[in-house]
Short mmCIF file of C-alpha atoms and ligand atoms in Angstrom, two decimals:
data_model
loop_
_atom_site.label_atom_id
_atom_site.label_comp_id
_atom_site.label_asym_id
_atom_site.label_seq_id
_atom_site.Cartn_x
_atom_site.Cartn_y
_atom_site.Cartn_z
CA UNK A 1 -22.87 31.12 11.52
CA UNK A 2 -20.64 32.52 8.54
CA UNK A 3 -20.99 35.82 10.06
CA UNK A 4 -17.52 37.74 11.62
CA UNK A 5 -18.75 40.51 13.91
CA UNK A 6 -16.90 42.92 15.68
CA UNK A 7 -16.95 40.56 18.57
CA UNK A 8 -15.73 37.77 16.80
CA UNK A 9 -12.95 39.99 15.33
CA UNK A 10 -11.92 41.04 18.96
CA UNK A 11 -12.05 37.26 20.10
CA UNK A 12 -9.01 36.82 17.79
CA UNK A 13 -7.11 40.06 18.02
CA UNK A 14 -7.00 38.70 21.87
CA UNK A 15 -6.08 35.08 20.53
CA UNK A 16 -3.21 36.78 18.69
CA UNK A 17 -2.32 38.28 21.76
CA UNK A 18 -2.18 35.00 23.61
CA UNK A 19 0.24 33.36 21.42
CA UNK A 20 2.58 36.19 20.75
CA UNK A 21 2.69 35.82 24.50
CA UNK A 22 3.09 32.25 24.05
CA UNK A 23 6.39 32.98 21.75
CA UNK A 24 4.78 32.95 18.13
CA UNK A 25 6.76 35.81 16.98
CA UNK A 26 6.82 35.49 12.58
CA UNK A 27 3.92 38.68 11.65
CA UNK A 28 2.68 36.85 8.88
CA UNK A 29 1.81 33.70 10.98
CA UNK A 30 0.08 36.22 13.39
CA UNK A 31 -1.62 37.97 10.74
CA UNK A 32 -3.03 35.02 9.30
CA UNK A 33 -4.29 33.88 12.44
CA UNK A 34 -5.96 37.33 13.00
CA UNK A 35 -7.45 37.09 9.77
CA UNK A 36 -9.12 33.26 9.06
CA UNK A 37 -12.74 33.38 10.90
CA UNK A 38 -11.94 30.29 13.50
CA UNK A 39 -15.32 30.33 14.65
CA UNK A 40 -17.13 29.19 11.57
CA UNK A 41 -15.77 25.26 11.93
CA UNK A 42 -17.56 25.52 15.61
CA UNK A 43 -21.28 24.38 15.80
CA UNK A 44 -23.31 27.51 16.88
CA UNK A 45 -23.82 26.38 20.22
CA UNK A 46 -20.20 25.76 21.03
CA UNK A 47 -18.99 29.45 19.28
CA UNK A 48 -17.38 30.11 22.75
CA UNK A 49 -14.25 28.02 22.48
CA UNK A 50 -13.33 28.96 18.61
CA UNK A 51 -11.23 31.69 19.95
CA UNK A 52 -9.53 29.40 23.04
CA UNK A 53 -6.38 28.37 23.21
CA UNK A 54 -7.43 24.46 22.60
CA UNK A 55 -7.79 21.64 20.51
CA UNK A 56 -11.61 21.02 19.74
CA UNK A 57 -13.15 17.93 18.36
CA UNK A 58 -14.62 18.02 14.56
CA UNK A 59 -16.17 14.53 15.11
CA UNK A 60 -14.62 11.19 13.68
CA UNK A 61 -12.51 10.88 16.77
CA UNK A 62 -10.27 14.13 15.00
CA UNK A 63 -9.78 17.69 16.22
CA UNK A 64 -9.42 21.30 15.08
CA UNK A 65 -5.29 21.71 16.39
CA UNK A 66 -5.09 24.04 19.04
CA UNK A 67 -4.14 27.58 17.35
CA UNK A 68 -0.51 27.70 19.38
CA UNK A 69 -0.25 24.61 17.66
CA UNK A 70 -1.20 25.36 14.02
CA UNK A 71 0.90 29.15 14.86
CA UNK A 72 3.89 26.93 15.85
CA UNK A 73 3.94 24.36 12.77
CA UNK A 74 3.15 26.86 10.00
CA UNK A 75 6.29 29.36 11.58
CA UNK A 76 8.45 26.49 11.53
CA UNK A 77 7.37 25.54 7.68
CA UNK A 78 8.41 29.17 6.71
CA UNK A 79 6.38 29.59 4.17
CA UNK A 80 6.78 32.30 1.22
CA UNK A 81 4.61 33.31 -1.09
CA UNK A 82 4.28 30.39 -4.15
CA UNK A 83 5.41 27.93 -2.28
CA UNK A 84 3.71 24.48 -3.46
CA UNK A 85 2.92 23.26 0.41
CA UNK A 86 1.72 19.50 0.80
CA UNK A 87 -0.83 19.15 4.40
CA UNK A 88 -0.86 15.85 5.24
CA UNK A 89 -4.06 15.78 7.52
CA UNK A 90 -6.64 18.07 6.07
CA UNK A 91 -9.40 17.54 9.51
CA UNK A 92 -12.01 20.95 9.56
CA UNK A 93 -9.67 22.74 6.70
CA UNK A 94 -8.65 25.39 9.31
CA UNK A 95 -5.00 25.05 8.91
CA UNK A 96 -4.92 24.99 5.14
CA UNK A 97 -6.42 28.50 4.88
CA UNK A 98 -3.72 29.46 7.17
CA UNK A 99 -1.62 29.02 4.47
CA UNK A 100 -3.49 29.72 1.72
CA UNK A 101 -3.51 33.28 3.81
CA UNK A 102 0.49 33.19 3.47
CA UNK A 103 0.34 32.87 -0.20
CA UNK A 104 1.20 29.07 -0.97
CA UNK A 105 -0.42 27.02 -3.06
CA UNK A 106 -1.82 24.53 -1.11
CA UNK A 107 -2.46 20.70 -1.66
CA UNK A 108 -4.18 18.98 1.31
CA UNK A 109 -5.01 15.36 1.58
CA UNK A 110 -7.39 13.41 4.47
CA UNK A 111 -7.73 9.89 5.14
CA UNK A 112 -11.42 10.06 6.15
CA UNK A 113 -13.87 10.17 3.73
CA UNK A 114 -16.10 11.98 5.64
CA UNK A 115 -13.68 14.72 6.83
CA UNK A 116 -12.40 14.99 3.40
CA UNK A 117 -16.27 15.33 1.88
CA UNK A 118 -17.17 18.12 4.72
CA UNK A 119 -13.86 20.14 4.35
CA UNK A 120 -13.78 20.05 0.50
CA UNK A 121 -17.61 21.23 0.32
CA UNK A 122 -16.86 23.91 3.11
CA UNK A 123 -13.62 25.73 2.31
CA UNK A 124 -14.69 26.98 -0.80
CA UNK A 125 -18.20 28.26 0.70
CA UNK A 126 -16.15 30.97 3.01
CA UNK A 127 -13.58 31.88 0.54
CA UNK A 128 -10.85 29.17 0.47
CA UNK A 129 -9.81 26.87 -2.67
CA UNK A 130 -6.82 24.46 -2.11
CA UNK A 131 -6.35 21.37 -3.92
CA UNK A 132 -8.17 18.40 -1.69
CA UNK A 133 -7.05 14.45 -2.00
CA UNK A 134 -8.65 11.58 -0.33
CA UNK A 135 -6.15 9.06 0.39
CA UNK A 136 -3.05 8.07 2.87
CA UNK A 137 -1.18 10.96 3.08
CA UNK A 138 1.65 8.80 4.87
CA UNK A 139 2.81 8.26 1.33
CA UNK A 140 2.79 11.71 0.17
CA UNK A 141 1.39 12.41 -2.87
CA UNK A 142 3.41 11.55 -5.24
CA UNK A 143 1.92 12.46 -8.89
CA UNK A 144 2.03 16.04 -7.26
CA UNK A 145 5.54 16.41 -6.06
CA UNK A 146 7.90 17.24 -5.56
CA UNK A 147 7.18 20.13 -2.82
CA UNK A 148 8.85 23.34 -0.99
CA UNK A 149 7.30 22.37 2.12
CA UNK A 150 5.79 19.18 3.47
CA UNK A 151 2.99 19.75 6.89
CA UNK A 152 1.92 16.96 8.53
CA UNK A 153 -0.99 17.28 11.27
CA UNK A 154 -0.90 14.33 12.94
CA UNK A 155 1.31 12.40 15.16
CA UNK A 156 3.77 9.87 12.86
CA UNK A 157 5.61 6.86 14.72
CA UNK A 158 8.46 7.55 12.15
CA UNK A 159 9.76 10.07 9.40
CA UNK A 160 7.82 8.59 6.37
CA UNK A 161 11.26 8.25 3.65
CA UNK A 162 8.30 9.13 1.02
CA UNK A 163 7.65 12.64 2.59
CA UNK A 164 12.04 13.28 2.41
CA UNK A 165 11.42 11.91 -0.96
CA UNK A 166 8.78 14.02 -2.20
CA UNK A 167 10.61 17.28 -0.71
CA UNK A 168 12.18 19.66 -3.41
CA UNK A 169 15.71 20.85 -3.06
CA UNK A 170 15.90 24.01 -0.17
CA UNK A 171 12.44 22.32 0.90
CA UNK A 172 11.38 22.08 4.40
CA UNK A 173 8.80 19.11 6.14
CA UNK A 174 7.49 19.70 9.28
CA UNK A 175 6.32 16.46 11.18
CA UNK A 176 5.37 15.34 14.91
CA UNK A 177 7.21 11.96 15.48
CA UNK A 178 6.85 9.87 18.69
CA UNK A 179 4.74 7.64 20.46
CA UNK A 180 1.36 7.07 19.75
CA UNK A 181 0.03 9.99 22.87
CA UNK A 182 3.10 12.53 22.66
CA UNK A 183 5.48 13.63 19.69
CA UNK A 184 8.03 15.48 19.39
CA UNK A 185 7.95 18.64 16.50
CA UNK A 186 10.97 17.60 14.09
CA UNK A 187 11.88 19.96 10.88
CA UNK A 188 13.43 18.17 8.36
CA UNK A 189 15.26 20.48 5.20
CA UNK A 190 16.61 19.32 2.32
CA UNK A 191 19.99 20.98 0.89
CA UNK A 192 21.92 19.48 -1.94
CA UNK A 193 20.23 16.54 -1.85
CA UNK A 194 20.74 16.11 2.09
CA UNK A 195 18.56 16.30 4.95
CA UNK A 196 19.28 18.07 8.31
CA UNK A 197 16.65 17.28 11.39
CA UNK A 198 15.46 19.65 14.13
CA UNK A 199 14.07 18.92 17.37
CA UNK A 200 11.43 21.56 18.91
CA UNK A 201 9.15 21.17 21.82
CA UNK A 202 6.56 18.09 22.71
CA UNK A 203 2.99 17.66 21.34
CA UNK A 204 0.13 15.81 21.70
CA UNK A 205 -1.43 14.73 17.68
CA UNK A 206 -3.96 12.00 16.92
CA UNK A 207 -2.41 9.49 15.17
CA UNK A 208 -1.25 9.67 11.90
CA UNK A 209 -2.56 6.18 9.95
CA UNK A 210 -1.70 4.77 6.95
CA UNK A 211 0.89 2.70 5.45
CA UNK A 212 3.63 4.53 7.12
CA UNK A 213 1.82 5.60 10.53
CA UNK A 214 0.51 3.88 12.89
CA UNK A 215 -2.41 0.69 12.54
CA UNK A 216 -5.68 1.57 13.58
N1 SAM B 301 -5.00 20.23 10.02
C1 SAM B 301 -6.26 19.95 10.67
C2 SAM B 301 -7.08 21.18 10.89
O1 SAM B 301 -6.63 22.28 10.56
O2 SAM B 301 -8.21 21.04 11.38
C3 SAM B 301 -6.11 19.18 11.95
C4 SAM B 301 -5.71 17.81 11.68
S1 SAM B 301 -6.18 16.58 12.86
C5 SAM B 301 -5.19 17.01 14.24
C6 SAM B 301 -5.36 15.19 12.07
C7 SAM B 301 -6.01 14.75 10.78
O3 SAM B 301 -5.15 13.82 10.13
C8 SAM B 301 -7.33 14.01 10.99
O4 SAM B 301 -8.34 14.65 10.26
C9 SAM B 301 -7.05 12.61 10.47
O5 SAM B 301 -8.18 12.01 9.88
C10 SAM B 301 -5.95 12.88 9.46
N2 SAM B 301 -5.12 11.73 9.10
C11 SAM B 301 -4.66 10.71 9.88
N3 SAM B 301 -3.90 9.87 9.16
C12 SAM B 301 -3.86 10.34 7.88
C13 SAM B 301 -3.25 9.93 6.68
N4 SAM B 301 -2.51 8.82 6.61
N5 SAM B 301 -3.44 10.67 5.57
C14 SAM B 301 -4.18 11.82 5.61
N6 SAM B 301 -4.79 12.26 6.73
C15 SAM B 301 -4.63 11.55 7.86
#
């Protein structure tokens, strides 16, 4: 299953493909994609969809984002090379070797135990070492901060004031905020102190929980 075969390698040259199509346009974002083996969080029997366009479930009622998705957040974070990057919803790990890929030093924390045991025993097994937590990442983490860019993966009912908090000056969070089914993508930077909000496109997240997401 660890395996990355010609045929797997094609299967995301085309991927690439699809989501420069889709608008993805930052080479680094595309590169990475090209490069981390998407394949190897899919059981062997379901090796078909790694390279689809779609959200897949990793069990525990959570999914794998769907690569246009993960493409879109991590061009929005801009991340550079150094950067000290908080995830806020570390799921199958697949999005923090994105950005271990673009250089950052990366600090991912998931509220489920079991997630958080399977993810932190994996990553390091095909090459990737961020820093994992286990806790409610709707707080931040604050003996860590503060950060150059914040990325939360899952759908939060409200800007958490902690994340803004933990943000270093020039930092950047990207968050989905909305209802509980459909959020909006908001980037939030920080410059002398004061925050500035964008508003992208719609998206569909599971939930974030936690003290300042939603109740189960
Ligand atoms: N980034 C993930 C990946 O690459 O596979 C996808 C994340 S999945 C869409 C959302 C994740 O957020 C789930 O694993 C969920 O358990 C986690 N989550 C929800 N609330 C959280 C919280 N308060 N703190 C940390 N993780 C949380």
């Amino acid at each position: 299953m660890l395996e990355d075969n010609y045929k797997q390698r094609g299967l995301r040259k085309k991927l690439v493909k699809i989501l420069e199509k889709k608008g993805i346009t930052d080479p680094r974002v595309l590169q990475a994609i090209g490069k981390v083996p998407r394949h190897v969080f899919f059981d062997n029997a379901l090796l078909e969809h790694a390279y689809q366009d779609k959200a897949f479930p990793i069990g525990e009622g959570q999914t794998i984002s769907q690569p246009y998705t993960v493409a879109f957040q991590t061009e929005k974070l801009e991340v550079k090379p150094g950067d000290k990057v908080l995830e806020i919803g570390t799921g199958s790990g697949y999005q923090a070797c994105i950005l271990l890929e673009l250089g950052a030093r990366v600090y991912t924390i998931e509220y489920n135990k079991k997630l958080y045991d399977t993810a932190r025993t994996f990553l390091p097994r095909i090459g990737y070492k961020p820093y994992f937590y286990f806790g409610d990442g709707s707080k931040g983490l604050p003996a860590k901060a503060p950060f150059d860019k914040i990325l939360v993966t899952a759908g939060a009912p409200v800007v958490p004031e902690s994340l803004t908090k933990q943000l270093a000056e020039n930092g950047i969070l990207v968050i989905p905020v909305g209802a509980r089914d459909k959020q909006r993508m908001v980037r939030i930077r920080k410059k002398n102190g004061r925050l500035t909000k964008e508003a992208f496109d719609y998206f569909s997240f599971v939930p974030l929980l936690g003290e300042s997401g939603w109740t189960r």
